[in-house]
PDB file of C-alpha atoms in Angstrom:
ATOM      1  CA  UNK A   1       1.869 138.857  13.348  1.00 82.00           C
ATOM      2  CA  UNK A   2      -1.386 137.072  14.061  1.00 88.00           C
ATOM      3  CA  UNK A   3      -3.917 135.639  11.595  1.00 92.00           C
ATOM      4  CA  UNK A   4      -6.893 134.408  12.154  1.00 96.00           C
ATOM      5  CA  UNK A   5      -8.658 132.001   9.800  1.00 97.00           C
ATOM      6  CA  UNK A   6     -12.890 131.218  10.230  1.00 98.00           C
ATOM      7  CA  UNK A   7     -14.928 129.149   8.572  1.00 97.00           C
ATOM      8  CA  UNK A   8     -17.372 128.643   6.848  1.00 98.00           C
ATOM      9  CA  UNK A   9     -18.222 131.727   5.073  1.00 97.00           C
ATOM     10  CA  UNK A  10     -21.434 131.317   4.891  1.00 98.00           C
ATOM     11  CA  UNK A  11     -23.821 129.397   6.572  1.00 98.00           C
ATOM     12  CA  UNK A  12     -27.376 128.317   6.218  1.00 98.00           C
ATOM     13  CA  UNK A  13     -29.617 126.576   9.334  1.00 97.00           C
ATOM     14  CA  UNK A  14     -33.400 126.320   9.877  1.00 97.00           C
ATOM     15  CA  UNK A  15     -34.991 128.237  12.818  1.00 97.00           C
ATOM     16  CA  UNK A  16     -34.411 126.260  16.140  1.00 97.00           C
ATOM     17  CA  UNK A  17     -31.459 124.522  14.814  1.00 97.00           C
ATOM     18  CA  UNK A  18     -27.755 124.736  15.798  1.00 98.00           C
ATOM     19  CA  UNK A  19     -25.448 126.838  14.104  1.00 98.00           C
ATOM     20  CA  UNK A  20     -20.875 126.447  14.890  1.00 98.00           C
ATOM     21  CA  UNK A  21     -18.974 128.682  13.567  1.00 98.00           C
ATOM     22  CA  UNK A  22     -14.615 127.750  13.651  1.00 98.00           C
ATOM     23  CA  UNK A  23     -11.957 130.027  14.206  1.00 98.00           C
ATOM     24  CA  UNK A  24      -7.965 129.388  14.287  1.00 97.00           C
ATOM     25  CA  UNK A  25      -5.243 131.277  14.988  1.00 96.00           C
ATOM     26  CA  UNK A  26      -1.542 131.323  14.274  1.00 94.00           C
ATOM     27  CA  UNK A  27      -0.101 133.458  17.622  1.00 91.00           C
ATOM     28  CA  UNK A  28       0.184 131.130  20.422  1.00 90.00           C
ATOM     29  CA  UNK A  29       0.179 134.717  22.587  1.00 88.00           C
ATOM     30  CA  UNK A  30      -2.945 135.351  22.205  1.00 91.00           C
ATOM     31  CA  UNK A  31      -5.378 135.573  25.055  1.00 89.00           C
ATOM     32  CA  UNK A  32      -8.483 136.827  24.517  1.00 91.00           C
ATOM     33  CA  UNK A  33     -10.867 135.729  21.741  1.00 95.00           C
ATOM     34  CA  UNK A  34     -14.005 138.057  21.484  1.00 96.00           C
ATOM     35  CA  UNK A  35     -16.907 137.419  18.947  1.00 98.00           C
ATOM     36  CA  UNK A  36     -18.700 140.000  17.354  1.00 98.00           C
ATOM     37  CA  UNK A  37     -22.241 140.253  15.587  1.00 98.00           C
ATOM     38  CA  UNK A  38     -22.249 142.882  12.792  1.00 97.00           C
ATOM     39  CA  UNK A  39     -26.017 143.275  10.919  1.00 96.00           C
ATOM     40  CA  UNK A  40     -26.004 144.944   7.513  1.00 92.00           C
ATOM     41  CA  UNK A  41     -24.671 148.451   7.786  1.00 90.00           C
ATOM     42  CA  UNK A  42     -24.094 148.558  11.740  1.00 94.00           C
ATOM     43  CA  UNK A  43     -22.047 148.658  14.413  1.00 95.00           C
ATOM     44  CA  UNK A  44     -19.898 145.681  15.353  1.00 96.00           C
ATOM     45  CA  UNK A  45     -21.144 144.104  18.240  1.00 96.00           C
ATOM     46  CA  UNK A  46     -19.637 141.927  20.939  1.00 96.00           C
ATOM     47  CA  UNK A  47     -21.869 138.975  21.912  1.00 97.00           C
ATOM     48  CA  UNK A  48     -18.953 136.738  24.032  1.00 97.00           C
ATOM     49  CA  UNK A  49     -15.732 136.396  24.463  1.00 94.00           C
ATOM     50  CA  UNK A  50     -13.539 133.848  26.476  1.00 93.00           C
ATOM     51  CA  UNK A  51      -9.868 134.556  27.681  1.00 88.00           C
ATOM     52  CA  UNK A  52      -7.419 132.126  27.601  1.00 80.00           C
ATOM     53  CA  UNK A  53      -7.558 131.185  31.490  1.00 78.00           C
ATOM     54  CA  UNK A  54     -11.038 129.079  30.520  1.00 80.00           C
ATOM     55  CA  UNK A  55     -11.954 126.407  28.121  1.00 91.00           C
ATOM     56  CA  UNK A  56     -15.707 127.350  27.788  1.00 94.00           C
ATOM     57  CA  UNK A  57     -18.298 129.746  28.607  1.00 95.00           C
ATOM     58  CA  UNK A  58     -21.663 130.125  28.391  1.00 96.00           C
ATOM     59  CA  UNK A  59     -24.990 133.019  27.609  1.00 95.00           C
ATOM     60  CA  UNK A  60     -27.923 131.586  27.328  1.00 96.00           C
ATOM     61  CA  UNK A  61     -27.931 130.314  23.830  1.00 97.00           C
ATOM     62  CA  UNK A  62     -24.074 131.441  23.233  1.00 98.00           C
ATOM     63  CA  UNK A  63     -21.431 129.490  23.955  1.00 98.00           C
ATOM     64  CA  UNK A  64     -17.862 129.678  22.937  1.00 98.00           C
ATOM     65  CA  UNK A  65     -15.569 126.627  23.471  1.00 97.00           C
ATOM     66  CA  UNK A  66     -10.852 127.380  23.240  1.00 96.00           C
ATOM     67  CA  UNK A  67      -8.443 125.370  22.566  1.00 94.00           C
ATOM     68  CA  UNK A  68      -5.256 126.568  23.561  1.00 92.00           C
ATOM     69  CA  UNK A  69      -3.061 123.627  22.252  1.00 92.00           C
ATOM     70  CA  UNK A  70      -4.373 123.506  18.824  1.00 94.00           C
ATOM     71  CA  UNK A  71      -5.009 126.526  18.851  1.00 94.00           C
ATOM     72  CA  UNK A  72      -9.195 126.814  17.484  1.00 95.00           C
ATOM     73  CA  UNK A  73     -11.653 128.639  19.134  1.00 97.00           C
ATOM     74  CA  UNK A  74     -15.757 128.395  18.000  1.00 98.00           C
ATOM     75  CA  UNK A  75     -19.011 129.811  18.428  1.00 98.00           C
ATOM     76  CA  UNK A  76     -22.078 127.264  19.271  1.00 98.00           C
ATOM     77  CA  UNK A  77     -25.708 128.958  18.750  1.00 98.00           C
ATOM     78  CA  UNK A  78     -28.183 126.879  19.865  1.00 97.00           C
ATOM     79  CA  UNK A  79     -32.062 127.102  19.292  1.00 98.00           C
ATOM     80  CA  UNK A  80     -31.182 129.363  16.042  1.00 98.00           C
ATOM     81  CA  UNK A  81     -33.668 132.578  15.238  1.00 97.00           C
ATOM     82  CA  UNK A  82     -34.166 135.191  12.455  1.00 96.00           C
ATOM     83  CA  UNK A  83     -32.765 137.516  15.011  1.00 96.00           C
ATOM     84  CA  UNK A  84     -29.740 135.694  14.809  1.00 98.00           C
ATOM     85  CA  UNK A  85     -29.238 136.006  11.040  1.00 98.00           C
ATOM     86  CA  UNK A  86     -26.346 138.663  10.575  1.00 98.00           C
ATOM     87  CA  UNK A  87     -22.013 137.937  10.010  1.00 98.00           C
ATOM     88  CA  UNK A  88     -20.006 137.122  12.476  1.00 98.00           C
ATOM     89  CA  UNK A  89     -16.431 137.712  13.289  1.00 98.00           C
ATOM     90  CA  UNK A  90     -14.264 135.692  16.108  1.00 98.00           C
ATOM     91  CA  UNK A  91     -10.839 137.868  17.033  1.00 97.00           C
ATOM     92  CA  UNK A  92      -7.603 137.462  18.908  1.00 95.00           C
ATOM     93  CA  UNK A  93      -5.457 139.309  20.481  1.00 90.00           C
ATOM     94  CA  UNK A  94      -1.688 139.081  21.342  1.00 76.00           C
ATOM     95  CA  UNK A  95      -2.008 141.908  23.574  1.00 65.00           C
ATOM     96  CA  UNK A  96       0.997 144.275  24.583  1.00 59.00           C
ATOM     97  CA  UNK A  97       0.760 147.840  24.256  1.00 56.00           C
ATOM     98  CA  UNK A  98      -2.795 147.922  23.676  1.00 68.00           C
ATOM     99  CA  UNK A  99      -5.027 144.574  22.405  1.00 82.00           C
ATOM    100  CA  UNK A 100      -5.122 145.605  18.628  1.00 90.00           C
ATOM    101  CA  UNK A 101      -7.756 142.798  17.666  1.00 94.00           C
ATOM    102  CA  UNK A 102      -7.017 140.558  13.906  1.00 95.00           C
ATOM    103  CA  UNK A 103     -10.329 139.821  12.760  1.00 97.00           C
ATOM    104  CA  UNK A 104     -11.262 136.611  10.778  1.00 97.00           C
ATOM    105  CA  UNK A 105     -13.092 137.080   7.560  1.00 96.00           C
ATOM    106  CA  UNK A 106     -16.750 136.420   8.606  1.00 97.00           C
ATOM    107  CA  UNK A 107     -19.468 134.112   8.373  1.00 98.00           C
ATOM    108  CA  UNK A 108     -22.997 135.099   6.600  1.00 98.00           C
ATOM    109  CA  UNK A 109     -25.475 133.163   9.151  1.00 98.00           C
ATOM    110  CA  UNK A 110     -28.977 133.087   7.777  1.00 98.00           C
ATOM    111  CA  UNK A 111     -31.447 130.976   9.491  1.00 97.00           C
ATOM    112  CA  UNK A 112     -34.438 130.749   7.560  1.00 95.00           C
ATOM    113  CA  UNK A 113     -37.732 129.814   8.901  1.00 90.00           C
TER     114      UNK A 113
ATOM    115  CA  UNK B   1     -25.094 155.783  28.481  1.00 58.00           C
ATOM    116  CA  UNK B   2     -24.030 157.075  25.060  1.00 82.00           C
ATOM    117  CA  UNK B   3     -22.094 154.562  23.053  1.00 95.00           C
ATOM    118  CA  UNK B   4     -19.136 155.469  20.034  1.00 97.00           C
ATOM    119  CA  UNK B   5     -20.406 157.541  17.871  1.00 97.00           C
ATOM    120  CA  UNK B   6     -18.788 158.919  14.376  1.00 98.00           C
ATOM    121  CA  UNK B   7     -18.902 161.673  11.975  1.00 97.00           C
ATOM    122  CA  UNK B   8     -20.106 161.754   9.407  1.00 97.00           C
ATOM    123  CA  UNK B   9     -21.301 158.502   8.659  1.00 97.00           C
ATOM    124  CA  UNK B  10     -21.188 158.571   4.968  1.00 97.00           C
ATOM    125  CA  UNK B  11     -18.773 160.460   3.072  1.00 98.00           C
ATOM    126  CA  UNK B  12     -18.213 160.565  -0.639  1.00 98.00           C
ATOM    127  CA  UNK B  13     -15.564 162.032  -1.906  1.00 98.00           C
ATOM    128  CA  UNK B  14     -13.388 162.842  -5.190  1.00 97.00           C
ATOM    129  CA  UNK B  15      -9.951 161.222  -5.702  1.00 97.00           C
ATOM    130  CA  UNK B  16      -7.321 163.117  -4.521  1.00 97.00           C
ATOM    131  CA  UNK B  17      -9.667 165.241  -1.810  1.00 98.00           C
ATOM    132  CA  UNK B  18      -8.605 164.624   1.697  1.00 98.00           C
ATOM    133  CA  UNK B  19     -10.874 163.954   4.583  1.00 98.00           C
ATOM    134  CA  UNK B  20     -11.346 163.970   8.339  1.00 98.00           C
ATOM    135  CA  UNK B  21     -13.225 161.719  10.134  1.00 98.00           C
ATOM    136  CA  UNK B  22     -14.115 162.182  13.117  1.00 98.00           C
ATOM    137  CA  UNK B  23     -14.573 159.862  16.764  1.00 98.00           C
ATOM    138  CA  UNK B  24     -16.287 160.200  19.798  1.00 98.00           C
ATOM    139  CA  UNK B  25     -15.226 157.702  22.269  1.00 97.00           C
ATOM    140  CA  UNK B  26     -17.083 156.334  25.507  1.00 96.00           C
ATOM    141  CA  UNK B  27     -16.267 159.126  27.858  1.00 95.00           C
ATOM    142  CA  UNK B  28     -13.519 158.123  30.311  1.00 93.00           C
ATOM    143  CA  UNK B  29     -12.302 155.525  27.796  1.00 94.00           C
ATOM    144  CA  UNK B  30      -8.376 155.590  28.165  1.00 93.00           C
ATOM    145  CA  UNK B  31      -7.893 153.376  25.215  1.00 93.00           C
ATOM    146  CA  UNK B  32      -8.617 154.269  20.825  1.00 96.00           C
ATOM    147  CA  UNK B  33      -8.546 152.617  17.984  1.00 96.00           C
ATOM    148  CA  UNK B  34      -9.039 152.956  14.343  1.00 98.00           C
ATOM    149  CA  UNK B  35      -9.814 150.322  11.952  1.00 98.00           C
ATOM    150  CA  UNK B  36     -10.826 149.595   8.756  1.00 98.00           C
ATOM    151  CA  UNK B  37     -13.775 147.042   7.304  1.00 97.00           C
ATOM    152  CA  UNK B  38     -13.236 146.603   3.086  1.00 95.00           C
ATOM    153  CA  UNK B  39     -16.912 145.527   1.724  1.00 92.00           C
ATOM    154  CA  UNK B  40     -17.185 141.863   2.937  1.00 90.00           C
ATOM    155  CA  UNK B  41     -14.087 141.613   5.300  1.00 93.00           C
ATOM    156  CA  UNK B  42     -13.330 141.785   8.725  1.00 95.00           C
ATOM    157  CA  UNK B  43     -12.625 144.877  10.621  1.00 97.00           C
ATOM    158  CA  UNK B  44      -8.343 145.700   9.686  1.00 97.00           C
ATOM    159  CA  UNK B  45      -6.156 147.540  12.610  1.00 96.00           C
ATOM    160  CA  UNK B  46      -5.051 151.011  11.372  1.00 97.00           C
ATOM    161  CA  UNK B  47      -3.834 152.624  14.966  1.00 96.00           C
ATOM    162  CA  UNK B  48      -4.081 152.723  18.567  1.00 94.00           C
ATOM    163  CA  UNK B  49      -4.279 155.588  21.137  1.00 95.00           C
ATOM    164  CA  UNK B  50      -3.797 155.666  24.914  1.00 93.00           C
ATOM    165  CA  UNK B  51      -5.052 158.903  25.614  1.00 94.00           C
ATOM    166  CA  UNK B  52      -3.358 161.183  23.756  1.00 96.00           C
ATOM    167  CA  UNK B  53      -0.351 159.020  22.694  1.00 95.00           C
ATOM    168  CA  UNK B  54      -0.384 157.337  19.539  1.00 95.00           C
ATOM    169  CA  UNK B  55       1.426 154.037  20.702  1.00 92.00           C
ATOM    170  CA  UNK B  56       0.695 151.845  17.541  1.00 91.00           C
ATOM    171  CA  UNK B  57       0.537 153.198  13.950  1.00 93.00           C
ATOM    172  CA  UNK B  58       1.627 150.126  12.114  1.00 93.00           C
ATOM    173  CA  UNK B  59      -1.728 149.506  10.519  1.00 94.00           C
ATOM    174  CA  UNK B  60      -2.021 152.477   8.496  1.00 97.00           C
ATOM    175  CA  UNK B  61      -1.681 151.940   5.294  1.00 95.00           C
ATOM    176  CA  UNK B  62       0.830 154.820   4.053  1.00 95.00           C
ATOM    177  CA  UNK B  63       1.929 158.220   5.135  1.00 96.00           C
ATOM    178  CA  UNK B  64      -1.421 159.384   3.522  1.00 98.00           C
ATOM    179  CA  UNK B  65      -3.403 158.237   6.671  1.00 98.00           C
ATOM    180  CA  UNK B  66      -2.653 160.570  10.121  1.00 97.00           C
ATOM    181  CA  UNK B  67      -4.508 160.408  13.372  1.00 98.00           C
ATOM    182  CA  UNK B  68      -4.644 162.445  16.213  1.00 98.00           C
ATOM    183  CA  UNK B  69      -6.384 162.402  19.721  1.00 97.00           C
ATOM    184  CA  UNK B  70      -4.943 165.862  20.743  1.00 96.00           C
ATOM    185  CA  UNK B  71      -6.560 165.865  24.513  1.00 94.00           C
ATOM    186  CA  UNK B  72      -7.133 161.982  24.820  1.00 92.00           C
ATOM    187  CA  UNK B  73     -10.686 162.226  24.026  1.00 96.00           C
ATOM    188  CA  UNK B  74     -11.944 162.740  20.554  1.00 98.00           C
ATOM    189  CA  UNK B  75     -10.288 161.280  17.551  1.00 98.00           C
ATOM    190  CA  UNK B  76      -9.766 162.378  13.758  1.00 98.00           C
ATOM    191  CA  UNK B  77      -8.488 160.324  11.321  1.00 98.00           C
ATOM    192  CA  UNK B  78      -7.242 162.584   8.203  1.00 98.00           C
ATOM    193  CA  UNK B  79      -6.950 160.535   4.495  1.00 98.00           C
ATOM    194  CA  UNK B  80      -5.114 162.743   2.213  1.00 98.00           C
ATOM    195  CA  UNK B  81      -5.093 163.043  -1.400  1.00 98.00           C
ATOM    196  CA  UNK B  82      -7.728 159.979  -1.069  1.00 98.00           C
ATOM    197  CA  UNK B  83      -7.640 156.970  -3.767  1.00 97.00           C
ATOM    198  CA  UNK B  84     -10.487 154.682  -4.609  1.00 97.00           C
ATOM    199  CA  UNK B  85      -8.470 151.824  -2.869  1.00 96.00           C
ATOM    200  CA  UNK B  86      -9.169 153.757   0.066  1.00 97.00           C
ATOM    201  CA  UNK B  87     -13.140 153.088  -0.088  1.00 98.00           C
ATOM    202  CA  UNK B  88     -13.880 151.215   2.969  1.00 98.00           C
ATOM    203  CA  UNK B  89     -15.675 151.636   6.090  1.00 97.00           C
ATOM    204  CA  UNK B  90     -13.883 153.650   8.750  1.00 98.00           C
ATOM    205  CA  UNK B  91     -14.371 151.410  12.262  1.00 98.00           C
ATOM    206  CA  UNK B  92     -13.491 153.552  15.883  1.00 98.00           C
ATOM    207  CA  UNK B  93     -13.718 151.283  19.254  1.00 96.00           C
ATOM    208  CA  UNK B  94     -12.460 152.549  22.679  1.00 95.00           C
ATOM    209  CA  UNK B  95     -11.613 150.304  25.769  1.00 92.00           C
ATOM    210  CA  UNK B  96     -12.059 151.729  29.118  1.00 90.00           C
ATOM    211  CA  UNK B  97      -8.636 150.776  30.387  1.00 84.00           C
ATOM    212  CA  UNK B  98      -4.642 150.986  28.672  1.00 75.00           C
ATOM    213  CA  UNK B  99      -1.413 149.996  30.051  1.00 66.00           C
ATOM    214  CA  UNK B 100      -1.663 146.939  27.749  1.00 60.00           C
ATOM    215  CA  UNK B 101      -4.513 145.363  28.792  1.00 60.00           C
ATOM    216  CA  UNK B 102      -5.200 142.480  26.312  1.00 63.00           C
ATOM    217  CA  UNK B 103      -8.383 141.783  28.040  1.00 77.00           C
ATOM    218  CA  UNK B 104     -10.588 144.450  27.616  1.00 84.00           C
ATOM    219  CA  UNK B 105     -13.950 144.248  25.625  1.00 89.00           C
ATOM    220  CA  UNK B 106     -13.572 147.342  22.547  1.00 93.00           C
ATOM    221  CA  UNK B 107     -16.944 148.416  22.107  1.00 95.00           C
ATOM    222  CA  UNK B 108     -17.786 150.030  18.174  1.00 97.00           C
ATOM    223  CA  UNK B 109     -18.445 152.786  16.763  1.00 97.00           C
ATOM    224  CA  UNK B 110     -21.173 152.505  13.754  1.00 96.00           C
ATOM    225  CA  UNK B 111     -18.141 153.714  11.710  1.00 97.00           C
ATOM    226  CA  UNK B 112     -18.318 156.408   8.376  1.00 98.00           C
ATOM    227  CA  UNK B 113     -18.422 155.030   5.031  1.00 97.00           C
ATOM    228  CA  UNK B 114     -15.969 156.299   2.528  1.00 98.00           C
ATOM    229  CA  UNK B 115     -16.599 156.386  -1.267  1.00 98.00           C
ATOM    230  CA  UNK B 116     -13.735 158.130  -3.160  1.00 98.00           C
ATOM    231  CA  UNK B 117     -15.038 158.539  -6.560  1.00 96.00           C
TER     232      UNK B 117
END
C-alpha cells in the first residue's frame, strides 16, 4: 500500500519568515495530495491540496509545489505567524473505491515572535 | 452550514467495556470514513462507507472494531471488549461524492477521545 514519509518533525521559524515542510510517497497512483492543519485537540483541517494534473498552486501565503517523477510533494508558508503555529500533515491518495487518505507523521510548526 | 460532528467527544472507559461512537456526517455526504490518530501520529484509515455500504474495512484493526451506517447517514463505530492499545483518538470525515472519486476534499470531524483504563 502507500506510505507517506514528511519531514521534519518539528520545526522552528521566526514570525515573517518562511517555513517548507517535505512529503514523499511510495504509490506512483496517487493523485491527490491534500494538507491538513490540526491545532492542539481539534479538528483536522484542510488548508490546500494539489492533484496530480498540476505542478503548483497557490493561497495567498500557501503554496504547495508536486513532483510526480520523484515522487515529493511540499508545503511553502511564506510571511510565517503565531496563527500559523499548529502540526501539519500532507496525504495521498491512490484512489479506487473511495480515496482512503495515508497520512504522514506530522510536523510541530512553531513560529515564535 | 453544520460541519462533522461526533459523540461523545471524550470517552473513558474500563478494559474490556465496549463502546459506540457515534458520527454525524455533512448532510448529503455520499461518502464515510473512520480513522484513527494515536497521540502524536497522523490520522490511520480504519473503514470507508458509500452510503450505507461498507466498501473498505481493511483498516480496522481486528474483529473487535464494527461499523455501521445503517441508512447512509449517521455512523457508529462499536470497540468491543476495549484494550488500552486501543486509546487513540477516533477521526470521522465525509466527502460529498463516491463512486471512487480520489479527488474529493474529506472534511473532519473533531473526533472522540478514547481512554481505556
Amino acid at each position: 500500500g502507500e506510505n507517506v514519509e514528511q519531514h521534519p518533525s518539528t520545526l522552528s521559524v521566526q514570525e515573517g519568515d518562511s517555513a517548507v515542510i517535505k512529503c514523499t510517497y511510495s504509490d506512483s497512483a496517487s493523485n491527490y495530495f491534500p494538507w491538513y492543519k490540526q491545532e492542539l485537540g481539534k479538528r483536522p483541517q484542510l488548508i490546500i491540496d494539489i492533484r496530480s494534473n498540476v505542478g503548483e498552486k497557490k493561497d495567498q501565503r500557501i503554496a504547495v509545489t508536486l513532483n510526480k517523477t520523484a515522487k515529493h510533494f511540499s508545503l511553502h508558508i511564506t510571511e510565517t505567524q503565531p496563527e500559523d503555529s499548529a502540526v501539519y500533515f500532507c496525504a495521498a491518495t491512490v484512489g479506487g473505491g473511495g480515496n482512503k487518505l495515508t497520512f504522514g507523521t506530522g510536523t510541530q510548526l512553531k513560529v515564535e515572535l | 452550514g453544520a460541519g462533522v460532528s461526533q459523540s461523545p467527544r471524550y470517552k473513558v472507559a474500563k478494559r474490556g467495556q465496549d463502546v459506540a461512537l457515534r458520527c454525524d456526517p455533512i448532510s448529503g455526504h455520499v461518502s464515510l470514513f473512520w480513522y484513527q490518530q494515536a497521540l502524536g501520529q497522523g490520522p490511520e484509515f480504519l473503514t470507508y462507507f458509500q452510503n450505507e455500504a461498507q466498501l473498505d474495512k481493511s483498516g480496522l484493526p481486528s474483529d473487535r472494531f464494527f461499523a455501521e451506517r445503517p441508512e447512509g447517514s449517521v455512523s457508529t463505530l462499536k470497540i468491543q471488549r476495549t484494550q488500552q492499545e486501543d486509546s487513540a483518538v477516533y477521526l470521522c470525515a465525509s466527502s460529498p461524492n463516491g463512486g471512487g472519486d480520489s479527488t474529493d476534499t474529506q472534511y473532519f470531524g473533531p473526533g472522540t477521545r478514547l481512554t481505556v483504563l
